[in-house]
Coordinates of C-alpha atoms in Angstrom, one line a residue:
Chain A
S56 CA 15.5 -1.6 12.5
Q57 CA 14.4 -2.7 9.2
T58 CA 14.8 -0.7 6.1
I59 CA 13.7 -1.2 2.6
H60 CA 15.6 0.1 -0.5
Q61 CA 14.3 0.5 -4.2
W62 CA 16.0 1.8 -7.2
P63 CA 16.1 3.7 -9.4
A64 CA 13.9 6.5 -8.0
T65 CA 13.0 7.6 -11.5
L66 CA 13.0 6.1 -14.9
V67 CA 12.3 7.0 -18.4
Q68 CA 12.2 4.1 -20.9
P69 CA 11.1 3.7 -24.4
V70 CA 8.5 1.4 -25.7
G71 CA 9.9 -2.1 -26.3
S72 CA 12.9 -1.6 -24.0
P73 CA 13.6 -4.0 -21.0
L74 CA 13.1 -3.2 -17.5
S75 CA 14.8 -4.4 -14.2
L76 CA 13.7 -2.8 -10.8
E77 CA 15.3 -3.9 -7.8
C78 CA 14.3 -4.0 -4.1
T79 CA 16.2 -5.2 -1.0
V80 CA 15.1 -5.4 2.6
E81 CA 17.5 -5.0 5.6
G82 CA 17.1 -6.0 9.3
T83 CA 14.5 -8.9 8.9
S84 CA 14.7 -12.5 7.5
N85 CA 12.1 -14.5 5.6
P86 CA 9.9 -11.4 4.8
N87 CA 6.9 -11.6 2.4
L88 CA 7.7 -9.4 -0.3
Y89 CA 5.4 -7.5 -2.7
W90 CA 5.5 -5.5 -5.9
Y91 CA 2.6 -3.1 -6.6
R92 CA 1.8 -0.6 -9.3
Q93 CA 0.0 2.7 -8.8
A94 CA -1.3 4.6 -11.7
A95 CA -1.8 8.3 -11.3
G96 CA -4.4 9.2 -8.8
R97 CA -5.4 5.6 -8.3
G98 CA -5.1 2.9 -5.6
L99 CA -2.4 0.1 -5.3
Q100 CA -2.5 -2.8 -7.8
L101 CA -0.8 -6.0 -6.5
L102 CA 1.5 -7.3 -9.2
F103 CA 3.4 -10.0 -7.5
Y104 CA 4.2 -11.4 -4.0
S105 CA 6.6 -13.9 -2.8
V106 CA 6.8 -15.8 0.6
G107 CA 10.2 -17.3 0.0
I108 CA 13.2 -17.6 -2.3
G109 CA 12.1 -18.6 -5.8
Q110 CA 8.5 -18.6 -4.8
I111 CA 6.5 -16.0 -6.9
S112 CA 2.7 -15.5 -7.1
S113 CA 1.4 -13.4 -10.0
E114 CA -1.8 -11.5 -9.5
V115 CA -2.2 -9.9 -12.9
P116 CA -1.2 -11.6 -16.3
Q117 CA 0.9 -9.1 -18.2
N118 CA 4.4 -8.6 -19.8
L119 CA 5.9 -8.2 -16.3
S120 CA 7.8 -10.8 -14.2
A121 CA 9.4 -11.1 -10.8
S122 CA 12.0 -13.0 -9.2
R123 CA 13.6 -13.5 -5.7
P124 CA 17.0 -14.8 -6.0
Q125 CA 18.0 -14.1 -2.3
D126 CA 15.9 -14.0 0.9
R127 CA 15.7 -10.2 0.9
Q128 CA 16.0 -9.3 -2.6
F129 CA 13.0 -8.9 -5.1
I130 CA 13.3 -7.9 -8.6
L131 CA 10.7 -6.9 -11.2
S132 CA 11.4 -7.2 -14.8
S133 CA 10.0 -6.8 -18.4
K134 CA 11.5 -7.9 -21.6
K135 CA 9.5 -5.3 -23.6
L136 CA 7.9 -2.4 -22.0
L137 CA 4.4 -1.1 -23.1
L138 CA 3.1 2.4 -22.8
S139 CA 0.6 1.1 -20.1
D140 CA 3.4 -0.1 -17.9
S141 CA 4.1 3.5 -16.8
G142 CA 3.3 4.2 -13.2
F143 CA 4.7 4.3 -9.8
Y144 CA 6.0 1.0 -8.7
L145 CA 6.2 0.1 -5.0
C146 CA 8.1 -2.7 -3.2
A147 CA 6.8 -3.7 0.2
W148 CA 7.7 -6.3 2.8
S149 CA 5.6 -7.9 5.7
R150 CA 6.6 -10.3 8.4
M151 CA 6.2 -13.9 7.5
G152 CA 3.0 -15.7 8.2
S153 CA 1.2 -12.8 9.9
Y154 CA -1.3 -9.9 9.0
N155 CA 1.0 -7.3 10.3
E156 CA 1.2 -4.1 8.3
Q157 CA 3.2 -3.8 5.0
F158 CA 6.2 -1.5 4.8
F159 CA 6.8 0.4 1.6
G160 CA 9.9 1.2 -0.2
P161 CA 10.2 4.8 -1.6
G162 CA 9.0 3.7 -5.1
T163 CA 10.1 4.1 -8.7
R164 CA 8.4 6.3 -11.0
L165 CA 8.4 4.8 -14.4
T166 CA 7.6 6.6 -17.6
V167 CA 7.3 4.7 -20.9
L168 CA 7.5 6.9 -24.0
Chain B
G53 CA -16.4 -10.5 -5.0
Q54 CA -14.3 -8.3 -2.6
N55 CA -14.7 -4.7 -2.5
I56 CA -13.6 -1.7 -0.5
D57 CA -15.3 1.7 -1.0
Q58 CA -14.0 5.1 0.0
P59 CA -14.8 8.5 -0.9
T60 CA -12.7 10.0 -3.7
E61 CA -12.0 13.3 -2.5
M62 CA -12.8 15.3 0.6
T63 CA -12.1 18.9 1.6
A64 CA -11.6 20.3 5.2
T65 CA -10.3 23.4 6.9
E66 CA -7.1 23.7 8.8
G67 CA -7.9 23.2 12.6
A68 CA -11.0 21.5 11.9
I69 CA -11.9 17.6 12.2
V70 CA -12.8 15.2 9.4
Q71 CA -13.9 11.7 9.1
I72 CA -13.0 9.5 6.2
N73 CA -15.2 6.5 6.0
C74 CA -14.3 3.0 4.4
T75 CA -16.8 0.2 3.8
Y76 CA -15.8 -3.3 2.9
Q77 CA -17.1 -6.6 1.7
T78 CA -14.4 -9.3 1.8
S79 CA -14.4 -13.1 2.1
G80 CA -12.9 -13.4 5.5
F81 CA -11.6 -10.6 7.9
N82 CA -8.2 -10.4 9.7
G83 CA -7.9 -6.7 10.3
L84 CA -8.2 -3.2 8.7
F85 CA -5.4 -0.9 8.0
W86 CA -5.2 2.7 7.3
Y87 CA -2.2 4.2 5.4
Q88 CA -1.4 7.9 4.6
Q89 CA 0.2 8.5 1.3
H90 CA 1.8 12.1 0.4
A91 CA 1.8 12.9 -3.4
G92 CA 4.6 11.2 -5.0
E93 CA 5.6 9.2 -2.0
A94 CA 5.1 5.8 -0.5
P95 CA 2.2 4.9 1.8
T96 CA 3.1 4.9 5.5
F97 CA 1.2 3.0 8.2
L98 CA -1.4 4.8 10.4
S99 CA -3.4 2.3 12.1
Y100 CA -4.7 -1.2 12.5
N101 CA -7.9 -2.5 13.7
V102 CA -9.1 -6.0 14.4
L103 CA -11.6 -5.6 17.1
D104 CA -14.6 -3.5 17.1
G105 CA -14.2 0.0 18.8
L106 CA -12.1 3.1 18.6
E107 CA -8.2 3.0 18.6
E108 CA -6.8 6.5 19.3
K109 CA -3.3 7.5 18.4
G110 CA -2.5 11.2 19.0
R111 CA -4.7 13.4 16.4
F112 CA -5.7 10.3 14.5
S113 CA -8.3 7.8 15.5
S114 CA -9.7 4.7 13.7
F115 CA -13.0 2.9 14.4
L116 CA -14.0 -0.5 13.3
S117 CA -17.4 -2.1 13.1
R118 CA -17.0 -5.7 11.8
S119 CA -20.9 -6.3 11.8
K120 CA -21.5 -3.3 9.5
G121 CA -18.2 -3.9 7.4
Y122 CA -17.4 -0.2 8.2
S123 CA -14.4 1.7 9.3
Y124 CA -13.6 5.5 9.7
L125 CA -10.4 7.4 10.3
L126 CA -10.9 10.4 12.2
L127 CA -8.4 13.4 11.9
K128 CA -8.5 16.1 14.5
E129 CA -6.9 19.6 14.7
L130 CA -6.1 19.6 10.9
Q131 CA -2.9 20.8 9.8
M132 CA -1.7 21.6 6.1
K133 CA 0.7 18.7 6.3
D134 CA -2.4 16.3 6.7
S135 CA -3.2 16.9 3.0
A136 CA -2.6 13.5 1.4
S137 CA -4.4 10.3 0.2
Y138 CA -5.7 8.0 2.8
L139 CA -5.7 4.4 1.9
C140 CA -8.0 1.8 3.4
A141 CA -6.9 -1.9 3.4
V142 CA -8.3 -5.2 4.6
A143 CA -6.7 -8.4 5.5
G144 CA -9.2 -11.0 4.2
D145 CA -8.6 -14.7 3.8
S146 CA -5.1 -14.7 2.4
N147 CA -2.2 -15.0 4.9
Y148 CA -0.2 -12.6 2.6
Q149 CA -2.4 -10.1 0.7
L150 CA -4.3 -7.0 1.7
I151 CA -7.2 -5.9 -0.4
W152 CA -6.8 -2.0 -1.2
G153 CA -9.3 0.7 -1.5
A154 CA -8.6 3.3 -4.1
G155 CA -7.9 6.0 -1.4
T156 CA -9.4 9.2 -0.5
K157 CA -7.5 12.4 -1.5
L158 CA -7.8 14.9 1.4
I159 CA -7.3 18.5 0.6
I160 CA -6.8 20.9 3.5
K161 CA -7.7 24.7 3.1
P162 CA -6.2 27.4 5.3

């Protein structure tokens, strides 16, 4: 069976500090990978998606970046956090090349102070 | 542009039935998903419709009308644990992306 891991679960960071969130998937190969952000009481905003190692598509220009160094590893980073980066960050995967459902990790609650 | 509309919030009584509507306007259509999201947790998959009609899965059913750009999620015999947000998402032209609605917060009262 497939599982998706995200860490950390919660994070409190000062403005201007760097960020690194990691997501890994087990039990599948060549997944599509996604990073979403969800503001309190709001819908999902797609930040990045990846269809393969080193292939990253950005949906929203901002101070965040993503990398996929391995097939089942997806990393979200920032060099300098802004207050507006606070939110619930969700990693998800779907099977390659299909419209199958997306499966979500447990999420990271980020608070920037 | 592409747009998905859902009511922001709904209230229902334990044991009753509730219908959550979703209308969409997208360039292309390759299916509609419903997800459930409890507060502070990740969304979990409920249903997928790609053909017109009703799909029943236990207490939950989902309906799709492609000609009307319309779907609904029907929850029967409501339980307190059904209090959550329900997200509608459409697979449009892109092979990789879903277009997400803002979600409907469902409040269940005893």
